[in-house]
mmCIF file of N, CA, C and O in Angstrom:
data_model
loop_
_atom_site.group_PDB
_atom_site.id
_atom_site.type_symbol
_atom_site.label_atom_id
_atom_site.label_comp_id
_atom_site.label_asym_id
_atom_site.label_seq_id
_atom_site.Cartn_x
_atom_site.Cartn_y
_atom_site.Cartn_z
ATOM 1 N N MET A 1 27.005 -19.128 -17.141
ATOM 2 C CA MET A 1 26.865 -18.570 -16.339
ATOM 3 C C MET A 1 24.627 -18.863 -16.368
ATOM 4 O O MET A 1 24.253 -19.585 -17.418
ATOM 5 N N ARG A 2 24.019 -19.072 -15.485
ATOM 6 C CA ARG A 2 23.226 -20.449 -14.858
ATOM 7 C C ARG A 2 22.075 -19.249 -14.986
ATOM 8 O O ARG A 2 22.018 -18.532 -14.285
ATOM 9 N N TRP A 3 21.254 -19.279 -15.842
ATOM 10 C CA TRP A 3 19.460 -18.901 -15.692
ATOM 11 C C TRP A 3 18.962 -18.662 -15.023
ATOM 12 O O TRP A 3 19.132 -20.193 -14.940
ATOM 13 N N PRO A 4 18.249 -18.416 -14.220
ATOM 14 C CA PRO A 4 17.567 -18.492 -12.944
ATOM 15 C C PRO A 4 16.050 -19.679 -13.094
ATOM 16 O O PRO A 4 16.151 -20.300 -12.206
ATOM 17 N N TRP A 5 16.234 -19.252 -14.754
ATOM 18 C CA TRP A 5 14.546 -19.783 -14.844
ATOM 19 C C TRP A 5 14.756 -21.540 -15.220
ATOM 20 O O TRP A 5 14.576 -22.084 -15.123
ATOM 21 N N ARG A 6 16.313 -21.937 -15.538
ATOM 22 C CA ARG A 6 16.078 -23.236 -16.070
ATOM 23 C C ARG A 6 16.902 -23.835 -14.927
ATOM 24 O O ARG A 6 18.037 -23.319 -13.927
ATOM 25 N N ARG A 7 16.285 -25.113 -14.658
ATOM 26 C CA ARG A 7 16.908 -26.282 -14.010
ATOM 27 C C ARG A 7 18.177 -26.778 -14.343
ATOM 28 O O ARG A 7 18.105 -26.967 -15.435
ATOM 29 N N ARG A 8 18.520 -27.214 -13.121
ATOM 30 C CA ARG A 8 20.121 -28.408 -14.126
ATOM 31 C C ARG A 8 19.172 -30.168 -13.866
ATOM 32 O O ARG A 8 18.291 -29.985 -13.587
ATOM 33 N N LEU A 9 19.825 -31.034 -14.537
ATOM 34 C CA LEU A 9 19.131 -31.861 -15.776
ATOM 35 C C LEU A 9 19.021 -32.816 -14.087
ATOM 36 O O LEU A 9 17.965 -33.232 -14.664
ATOM 37 N N ASP A 10 19.539 -32.600 -13.296
ATOM 38 C CA ASP A 10 19.707 -33.771 -12.339
ATOM 39 C C ASP A 10 18.847 -32.918 -11.267
ATOM 40 O O ASP A 10 17.935 -33.712 -10.214
ATOM 41 N N GLU A 11 18.353 -31.492 -11.841
ATOM 42 C CA GLU A 11 16.661 -31.077 -10.452
ATOM 43 C C GLU A 11 15.347 -31.700 -10.915
ATOM 44 O O GLU A 11 15.071 -31.026 -11.706
ATOM 45 N N LEU A 12 14.937 -31.883 -10.121
ATOM 46 C CA LEU A 12 13.254 -32.352 -10.529
ATOM 47 C C LEU A 12 12.360 -31.155 -10.261
ATOM 48 O O LEU A 12 12.336 -30.046 -9.322
ATOM 49 N N ASP A 13 11.563 -31.359 -11.236
ATOM 50 C CA ASP A 13 10.257 -29.960 -11.082
ATOM 51 C C ASP A 13 8.838 -30.494 -10.378
ATOM 52 O O ASP A 13 9.009 -31.442 -10.022
ATOM 53 N N CYS A 14 8.256 -29.491 -10.127
ATOM 54 C CA CYS A 14 6.777 -30.413 -9.089
ATOM 55 C C CYS A 14 6.256 -31.068 -9.412
ATOM 56 O O CYS A 14 5.967 -32.124 -9.037
ATOM 57 N N ALA A 15 5.963 -31.035 -11.190
ATOM 58 C CA ALA A 15 5.023 -32.455 -11.347
ATOM 59 C C ALA A 15 5.894 -33.869 -11.275
ATOM 60 O O ALA A 15 5.277 -34.465 -10.990
ATOM 61 N N THR A 16 6.948 -33.148 -11.582
ATOM 62 C CA THR A 16 7.852 -34.712 -11.591
ATOM 63 C C THR A 16 7.543 -36.041 -9.875
ATOM 64 O O THR A 16 7.199 -36.669 -9.691
ATOM 65 N N VAL A 17 8.356 -34.309 -9.306
ATOM 66 C CA VAL A 17 8.085 -34.658 -7.290
ATOM 67 C C VAL A 17 6.256 -35.274 -6.987
ATOM 68 O O VAL A 17 6.538 -36.090 -6.127
ATOM 69 N N GLY A 18 5.542 -34.705 -7.827
ATOM 70 C CA GLY A 18 4.096 -35.422 -7.722
ATOM 71 C C GLY A 18 3.416 -36.430 -7.946
ATOM 72 O O GLY A 18 3.098 -37.244 -6.887
ATOM 73 N N LYS A 19 4.801 -36.987 -8.864
ATOM 74 C CA LYS A 19 4.361 -38.417 -9.412
ATOM 75 C C LYS A 19 4.955 -39.348 -8.754
ATOM 76 O O LYS A 19 4.684 -40.584 -8.385
ATOM 77 N N LEU A 20 6.369 -38.926 -8.055
ATOM 78 C CA LEU A 20 6.862 -39.910 -7.506
ATOM 79 C C LEU A 20 6.689 -39.554 -5.742
ATOM 80 O O LEU A 20 7.381 -40.699 -5.117
ATOM 81 N N LEU A 21 5.720 -38.704 -5.552
ATOM 82 C CA LEU A 21 5.806 -38.423 -3.608
ATOM 83 C C LEU A 21 5.858 -39.504 -3.113
ATOM 84 O O LEU A 21 6.219 -40.011 -1.851
ATOM 85 N N GLN A 22 4.600 -40.152 -3.199
ATOM 86 C CA GLN A 22 3.997 -41.187 -2.474
ATOM 87 C C GLN A 22 5.603 -41.863 -2.423
ATOM 88 O O GLN A 22 5.375 -42.860 -1.350
ATOM 89 N N ARG A 23 5.572 -42.982 -3.734
ATOM 90 C CA ARG A 23 7.105 -43.556 -3.522
ATOM 91 C C ARG A 23 7.987 -43.303 -2.484
ATOM 92 O O ARG A 23 8.586 -44.031 -2.124
ATOM 93 N N TYR A 24 7.906 -41.926 -2.305
ATOM 94 C CA TYR A 24 9.303 -41.822 -1.908
ATOM 95 C C TYR A 24 8.751 -41.527 -0.427
ATOM 96 O O TYR A 24 10.002 -42.306 0.543
ATOM 97 N N LEU A 25 7.673 -41.525 -0.503
ATOM 98 C CA LEU A 25 7.218 -41.598 1.403
ATOM 99 C C LEU A 25 7.342 -42.746 1.826
ATOM 100 O O LEU A 25 7.714 -42.858 3.092
ATOM 101 N N ASP A 26 7.221 -43.778 0.756
ATOM 102 C CA ASP A 26 6.910 -45.191 1.158
ATOM 103 C C ASP A 26 8.479 -46.211 1.251
ATOM 104 O O ASP A 26 8.210 -46.948 0.982
ATOM 105 N N GLY A 27 9.672 -44.970 0.741
ATOM 106 C CA GLY A 27 10.703 -45.869 0.948
ATOM 107 C C GLY A 27 11.126 -46.615 -0.227
ATOM 108 O O GLY A 27 12.098 -47.308 -0.589
ATOM 109 N N GLU A 28 10.548 -46.461 -1.677
ATOM 110 C CA GLU A 28 10.330 -47.071 -2.658
ATOM 111 C C GLU A 28 11.352 -46.729 -3.918
ATOM 112 O O GLU A 28 11.531 -47.451 -4.879
ATOM 113 N N LEU A 29 11.851 -45.114 -3.533
ATOM 114 C CA LEU A 29 12.693 -44.878 -4.736
ATOM 115 C C LEU A 29 14.186 -45.092 -4.816
ATOM 116 O O LEU A 29 14.693 -45.322 -3.180
ATOM 117 N N ASP A 30 14.807 -45.496 -5.515
ATOM 118 C CA ASP A 30 16.418 -45.563 -5.300
ATOM 119 C C ASP A 30 16.630 -44.185 -4.912
ATOM 120 O O ASP A 30 16.591 -43.166 -4.472
ATOM 121 N N ASP A 31 18.728 -44.879 -4.443
ATOM 122 C CA ASP A 31 19.103 -43.213 -3.239
ATOM 123 C C ASP A 31 19.413 -41.924 -4.135
ATOM 124 O O ASP A 31 19.172 -41.263 -3.838
ATOM 125 N N VAL A 32 19.321 -42.351 -5.648
ATOM 126 C CA VAL A 32 19.791 -40.820 -6.345
ATOM 127 C C VAL A 32 18.624 -40.285 -6.612
ATOM 128 O O VAL A 32 18.655 -39.229 -5.877
ATOM 129 N N ARG A 33 17.450 -40.963 -6.806
ATOM 130 C CA ARG A 33 16.282 -40.426 -6.866
ATOM 131 C C ARG A 33 15.808 -39.786 -5.456
ATOM 132 O O ARG A 33 15.454 -38.351 -5.091
ATOM 133 N N ALA A 34 15.553 -40.574 -4.520
ATOM 134 C CA ALA A 34 15.359 -39.904 -3.437
ATOM 135 C C ALA A 34 16.028 -38.643 -3.103
ATOM 136 O O ALA A 34 15.337 -37.876 -2.520
ATOM 137 N N ALA A 35 17.246 -38.718 -3.011
ATOM 138 C CA ALA A 35 18.612 -37.382 -2.651
ATOM 139 C C ALA A 35 17.969 -36.335 -3.500
ATOM 140 O O ALA A 35 17.560 -35.308 -2.880
ATOM 141 N N GLN A 36 17.579 -36.541 -4.688
ATOM 142 C CA GLN A 36 16.706 -35.409 -5.635
ATOM 143 C C GLN A 36 15.708 -34.776 -5.626
ATOM 144 O O GLN A 36 15.457 -33.505 -4.909
ATOM 145 N N LEU A 37 14.404 -35.806 -4.856
ATOM 146 C CA LEU A 37 13.583 -35.504 -4.478
ATOM 147 C C LEU A 37 13.480 -34.754 -2.834
ATOM 148 O O LEU A 37 12.888 -33.955 -2.977
ATOM 149 N N SER A 38 14.299 -35.416 -2.270
ATOM 150 C CA SER A 38 14.607 -34.392 -0.732
ATOM 151 C C SER A 38 15.598 -33.233 -1.220
ATOM 152 O O SER A 38 14.684 -32.355 -0.137
ATOM 153 N N ALA A 39 15.829 -33.125 -1.844
ATOM 154 C CA ALA A 39 16.677 -31.218 -2.270
ATOM 155 C C ALA A 39 15.523 -30.638 -2.774
ATOM 156 O O ALA A 39 15.670 -29.375 -2.526
ATOM 157 N N HIS A 40 14.540 -30.974 -4.024
ATOM 158 C CA HIS A 40 13.432 -30.432 -4.261
ATOM 159 C C HIS A 40 12.300 -30.351 -2.753
ATOM 160 O O HIS A 40 12.073 -28.753 -2.156
ATOM 161 N N LEU A 41 12.116 -31.044 -2.210
ATOM 162 C CA LEU A 41 11.485 -30.765 -0.752
ATOM 163 C C LEU A 41 12.099 -29.594 -0.158
ATOM 164 O O LEU A 41 11.730 -29.027 0.301
ATOM 165 N N GLU A 42 13.582 -29.762 0.287
ATOM 166 C CA GLU A 42 14.083 -28.515 0.897
ATOM 167 C C GLU A 42 13.781 -27.360 0.322
ATOM 168 O O GLU A 42 13.586 -26.553 0.711
ATOM 169 N N ASP A 43 13.971 -27.120 -1.154
ATOM 170 C CA ASP A 43 13.763 -25.940 -1.915
ATOM 171 C C ASP A 43 12.396 -25.548 -2.154
ATOM 172 O O ASP A 43 12.120 -24.391 -2.111
ATOM 173 N N CYS A 44 11.834 -26.295 -2.120
ATOM 174 C CA CYS A 44 10.508 -25.275 -2.712
ATOM 175 C C CYS A 44 8.900 -26.311 -1.405
ATOM 176 O O CYS A 44 8.877 -27.209 -1.177
ATOM 177 N N VAL A 45 8.932 -24.883 -1.049
ATOM 178 C CA VAL A 45 7.512 -24.743 -0.020
ATOM 179 C C VAL A 45 6.679 -25.390 0.017
ATOM 180 O O VAL A 45 5.785 -26.206 0.168
ATOM 181 N N ARG A 46 5.825 -25.453 -1.489
ATOM 182 C CA ARG A 46 4.527 -25.979 -2.073
ATOM 183 C C ARG A 46 4.717 -27.372 -1.666
ATOM 184 O O ARG A 46 4.272 -27.911 -0.964
ATOM 185 N N CYS A 47 5.711 -28.186 -2.327
ATOM 186 C CA CYS A 47 5.753 -29.394 -2.488
ATOM 187 C C CYS A 47 6.024 -30.004 -0.774
ATOM 188 O O CYS A 47 5.653 -30.874 -0.374
ATOM 189 N N GLY A 48 6.719 -29.072 0.150
ATOM 190 C CA GLY A 48 7.371 -29.691 1.217
ATOM 191 C C GLY A 48 6.269 -29.651 2.176
ATOM 192 O O GLY A 48 6.263 -30.533 2.959
ATOM 193 N N LEU A 49 5.388 -28.598 1.934
ATOM 194 C CA LEU A 49 4.325 -28.466 2.694
ATOM 195 C C LEU A 49 3.486 -29.701 2.564
ATOM 196 O O LEU A 49 2.558 -30.228 2.726
ATOM 197 N N GLU A 50 3.391 -30.437 1.326
ATOM 198 C CA GLU A 50 2.133 -31.078 0.683
ATOM 199 C C GLU A 50 2.670 -32.519 1.282
ATOM 200 O O GLU A 50 1.966 -33.310 1.573
ATOM 201 N N ALA A 51 3.889 -32.851 1.162
ATOM 202 C CA ALA A 51 4.867 -33.761 1.724
ATOM 203 C C ALA A 51 4.223 -33.741 3.308
ATOM 204 O O ALA A 51 4.115 -34.950 3.562
ATOM 205 N N ASP A 52 4.795 -32.384 3.555
ATOM 206 C CA ASP A 52 4.230 -32.371 4.885
ATOM 207 C C ASP A 52 2.893 -33.195 5.605
ATOM 208 O O ASP A 52 2.184 -34.144 6.783
ATOM 209 N N ALA A 53 1.727 -32.530 4.775
ATOM 210 C CA ALA A 53 0.891 -33.118 4.919
ATOM 211 C C ALA A 53 0.074 -34.814 4.852
ATOM 212 O O ALA A 53 -0.344 -35.264 5.866
ATOM 213 N N TYR A 54 0.935 -34.680 3.929
ATOM 214 C CA TYR A 54 1.059 -36.618 3.283
ATOM 215 C C TYR A 54 1.696 -37.523 4.217
ATOM 216 O O TYR A 54 0.423 -38.395 5.294
ATOM 217 N N GLU A 55 2.151 -37.453 4.977
ATOM 218 C CA GLU A 55 2.887 -37.635 6.462
ATOM 219 C C GLU A 55 2.519 -37.599 7.258
ATOM 220 O O GLU A 55 2.278 -38.693 8.225
ATOM 221 N N ARG A 56 1.935 -36.139 7.922
ATOM 222 C CA ARG A 56 1.159 -36.613 9.055
ATOM 223 C C ARG A 56 0.109 -37.057 9.157
ATOM 224 O O ARG A 56 -0.803 -37.954 10.036
ATOM 225 N N LEU A 57 -0.671 -37.480 7.803
ATOM 226 C CA LEU A 57 -2.115 -38.342 7.508
ATOM 227 C C LEU A 57 -1.876 -39.503 7.616
ATOM 228 O O LEU A 57 -2.458 -40.450 8.156
ATOM 229 N N LYS A 58 -0.788 -39.897 6.960
ATOM 230 C CA LYS A 58 -0.725 -41.320 7.252
ATOM 231 C C LYS A 58 -0.017 -41.785 8.635
ATOM 232 O O LYS A 58 -0.423 -42.704 8.741
ATOM 233 N N ALA A 59 0.605 -40.871 9.046
ATOM 234 C CA ALA A 59 1.303 -41.075 10.548
ATOM 235 C C ALA A 59 -0.078 -41.439 11.389
ATOM 236 O O ALA A 59 -0.720 -41.931 12.356
ATOM 237 N N SER A 60 -1.109 -40.496 11.694
ATOM 238 C CA SER A 60 -2.431 -40.357 11.755
ATOM 239 C C SER A 60 -3.361 -41.784 11.510
ATOM 240 O O SER A 60 -3.484 -41.938 12.594
ATOM 241 N N LEU A 61 -3.153 -41.920 10.337
ATOM 242 C CA LEU A 61 -4.028 -43.343 9.941
ATOM 243 C C LEU A 61 -3.385 -44.409 11.021
ATOM 244 O O LEU A 61 -4.202 -45.932 11.044
ATOM 245 N N ALA A 62 -1.589 -43.988 10.883
ATOM 246 C CA ALA A 62 -1.250 -45.570 10.921
ATOM 247 C C ALA A 62 -1.392 -45.799 12.874
ATOM 248 O O ALA A 62 -1.369 -47.099 13.441
ATOM 249 N N ALA A 63 -1.810 -44.141 13.310
ATOM 250 C CA ALA A 63 -1.731 -44.067 14.642
ATOM 251 C C ALA A 63 -2.966 -44.967 15.183
ATOM 252 O O ALA A 63 -3.244 -45.669 16.136
ATOM 253 N N LYS A 64 -4.119 -44.554 14.398
ATOM 254 C CA LYS A 64 -5.455 -45.617 14.411
ATOM 255 C C LYS A 64 -5.168 -47.314 13.808
ATOM 256 O O LYS A 64 -6.831 -47.774 14.157
ATOM 257 N N GLY A 65 -4.751 -47.884 13.549
ATOM 258 C CA GLY A 65 -4.649 -48.905 13.021
ATOM 259 C C GLY A 65 -5.357 -49.501 12.085
ATOM 260 O O GLY A 65 -5.348 -50.472 11.718
ATOM 261 N N THR A 66 -5.236 -47.994 10.634
ATOM 262 C CA THR A 66 -6.170 -48.352 10.069
ATOM 263 C C THR A 66 -5.458 -48.363 8.921
ATOM 264 O O THR A 66 -5.792 -48.650 7.775
ATOM 265 N N VAL A 67 -4.020 -48.672 8.551
ATOM 266 C CA VAL A 67 -3.266 -48.226 7.182
ATOM 267 C C VAL A 67 -2.543 -49.698 7.521
ATOM 268 O O VAL A 67 -1.638 -50.089 7.513
ATOM 269 N N ALA A 68 -2.936 -50.052 6.063
ATOM 270 C CA ALA A 68 -2.487 -51.669 5.745
ATOM 271 C C ALA A 68 -2.530 -52.092 4.526
ATOM 272 O O ALA A 68 -3.398 -51.278 3.871
ATOM 273 N N ASP A 69 -1.898 -52.513 4.021
ATOM 274 C CA ASP A 69 -1.757 -52.787 2.327
ATOM 275 C C ASP A 69 -2.740 -53.508 1.816
ATOM 276 O O ASP A 69 -3.463 -54.293 2.235
ATOM 277 N N GLY A 70 -3.662 -52.713 0.682
ATOM 278 C CA GLY A 70 -4.719 -53.454 0.832
ATOM 279 C C GLY A 70 -5.952 -52.411 1.047
ATOM 280 O O GLY A 70 -7.211 -53.025 0.717
ATOM 281 N N ASP A 71 -5.949 -51.939 2.502
ATOM 282 C CA ASP A 71 -6.714 -51.220 2.805
ATOM 283 C C ASP A 71 -7.729 -50.208 1.858
ATOM 284 O O ASP A 71 -6.658 -49.341 1.784
ATOM 285 N N PRO A 72 -8.659 -49.895 2.422
ATOM 286 C CA PRO A 72 -9.691 -48.964 1.848
ATOM 287 C C PRO A 72 -8.822 -47.334 1.791
ATOM 288 O O PRO A 72 -9.234 -46.443 1.394
ATOM 289 N N ALA A 73 -8.932 -47.407 3.283
ATOM 290 C CA ALA A 73 -8.222 -46.054 3.762
ATOM 291 C C ALA A 73 -7.195 -45.661 3.190
ATOM 292 O O ALA A 73 -6.696 -44.642 2.547
ATOM 293 N N LEU A 74 -6.232 -46.734 2.949
ATOM 294 C CA LEU A 74 -4.949 -46.095 1.960
ATOM 295 C C LEU A 74 -4.847 -45.989 0.711
ATOM 296 O O LEU A 74 -4.657 -44.532 0.214
ATOM 297 N N ALA A 75 -5.762 -46.667 0.216
ATOM 298 C CA ALA A 75 -6.200 -46.203 -1.376
ATOM 299 C C ALA A 75 -6.944 -45.053 -1.545
ATOM 300 O O ALA A 75 -6.776 -44.046 -1.941
ATOM 301 N N ARG A 76 -7.788 -44.357 -0.485
ATOM 302 C CA ARG A 76 -8.410 -42.914 -0.539
ATOM 303 C C ARG A 76 -7.264 -42.552 0.250
ATOM 304 O O ARG A 76 -7.311 -40.768 -0.555
ATOM 305 N N LEU A 77 -6.637 -41.945 0.958
ATOM 306 C CA LEU A 77 -5.232 -41.541 1.735
ATOM 307 C C LEU A 77 -4.393 -41.195 -0.016
ATOM 308 O O LEU A 77 -3.961 -40.031 -0.190
ATOM 309 N N ARG A 78 -4.411 -42.339 -0.570
ATOM 310 C CA ARG A 78 -3.387 -42.135 -1.995
ATOM 311 C C ARG A 78 -3.739 -41.009 -2.691
ATOM 312 O O ARG A 78 -3.154 -40.030 -3.183
ATOM 313 N N LEU A 79 -5.098 -41.370 -3.086
ATOM 314 C CA LEU A 79 -6.615 -40.675 -4.096
ATOM 315 C C LEU A 79 -6.069 -39.091 -3.058
ATOM 316 O O LEU A 79 -5.523 -38.044 -4.387
ATOM 317 N N PHE A 80 -6.069 -39.002 -2.110
ATOM 318 C CA PHE A 80 -5.943 -37.594 -1.601
ATOM 319 C C PHE A 80 -5.087 -36.354 -1.527
ATOM 320 O O PHE A 80 -5.338 -35.286 -2.078
ATOM 321 N N ALA A 81 -3.649 -37.371 -1.079
ATOM 322 C CA ALA A 81 -2.863 -36.652 -2.167
ATOM 323 C C ALA A 81 -2.234 -36.423 -2.915
ATOM 324 O O ALA A 81 -1.778 -35.280 -3.391
ATOM 325 N N ALA A 82 -2.916 -37.055 -4.058
ATOM 326 C CA ALA A 82 -2.630 -37.146 -5.660
ATOM 327 C C ALA A 82 -3.426 -35.542 -6.250
ATOM 328 O O ALA A 82 -3.109 -34.633 -6.528
ATOM 329 N N SER A 83 -4.335 -35.534 -5.112
ATOM 330 C CA SER A 83 -5.404 -34.262 -5.128
ATOM 331 C C SER A 83 -4.723 -33.227 -5.021
ATOM 332 O O SER A 83 -5.024 -31.985 -5.810
ATOM 333 N N LEU A 84 -4.028 -33.050 -3.652
ATOM 334 C CA LEU A 84 -3.332 -32.015 -3.160
ATOM 335 C C LEU A 84 -2.614 -31.514 -4.197
ATOM 336 O O LEU A 84 -1.895 -30.527 -4.479
ATOM 337 N N LEU A 85 -1.723 -32.577 -5.431
ATOM 338 C CA LEU A 85 -0.711 -31.786 -6.183
ATOM 339 C C LEU A 85 -1.200 -30.950 -7.076
ATOM 340 O O LEU A 85 -0.264 -30.713 -8.652
ATOM 341 N N GLU A 86 -3.238 -31.505 -7.618
ATOM 342 C CA GLU A 86 -3.779 -30.890 -8.652
ATOM 343 C C GLU A 86 -3.572 -29.161 -8.554
ATOM 344 O O GLU A 86 -3.122 -29.025 -7.922
ATOM 345 N N GLU A 87 -3.570 -28.403 -10.123
ATOM 346 C CA GLU A 87 -2.944 -26.967 -9.765
ATOM 347 C C GLU A 87 -4.656 -27.066 -9.659
ATOM 348 O O GLU A 87 -5.625 -27.208 -10.435
ATOM 349 N N PRO A 88 -4.709 -26.305 -9.290
ATOM 350 C CA PRO A 88 -6.888 -25.430 -8.892
ATOM 351 C C PRO A 88 -6.587 -24.666 -10.337
ATOM 352 O O PRO A 88 -5.865 -23.839 -10.840
ATOM 353 N N PRO A 89 -8.013 -24.897 -10.678
ATOM 354 C CA PRO A 89 -8.092 -23.598 -11.229
ATOM 355 C C PRO A 89 -8.117 -22.220 -11.375
ATOM 356 O O PRO A 89 -8.381 -21.644 -10.125
ATOM 357 N N PRO A 90 -7.950 -21.330 -12.602
ATOM 358 C CA PRO A 90 -7.325 -20.155 -12.310
ATOM 359 C C PRO A 90 -8.886 -19.152 -12.259
ATOM 360 O O PRO A 90 -9.693 -19.666 -12.395
ATOM 361 N N LEU A 91 -8.574 -18.027 -11.632
ATOM 362 C CA LEU A 91 -10.154 -17.777 -10.842
ATOM 363 C C LEU A 91 -10.658 -16.758 -11.867
ATOM 364 O O LEU A 91 -9.462 -16.183 -12.708
ATOM 365 N N GLU A 92 -11.324 -16.535 -12.043
ATOM 366 C CA GLU A 92 -12.347 -15.746 -12.714
ATOM 367 C C GLU A 92 -12.606 -14.527 -12.236
ATOM 368 O O GLU A 92 -12.164 -13.949 -11.159
ATOM 369 N N PRO A 93 -11.923 -13.262 -13.315
ATOM 370 C CA PRO A 93 -11.202 -11.987 -12.752
ATOM 371 C C PRO A 93 -12.635 -10.772 -12.454
ATOM 372 O O PRO A 93 -14.233 -11.675 -12.439
#
């Protein structure tokens, strides 16, 4: 019996996905890890939306011709994507 709150060993959690998302979207992960991350993005609304937002931003910058290796715009975009994955502080009651 699988407990609903326990993940399988081959499943990724949101924190791990956050650390690997940039590399996944850039096609830098091996096939196994990419498949695991893809499965997580399909199941997790939060991570899926963050990946979608990042892809849209990246496409928008690429369309303007501003994304290139070593480009400060790419560095800012990566920082912004990382900030999306940070947990917001708890709300004060």
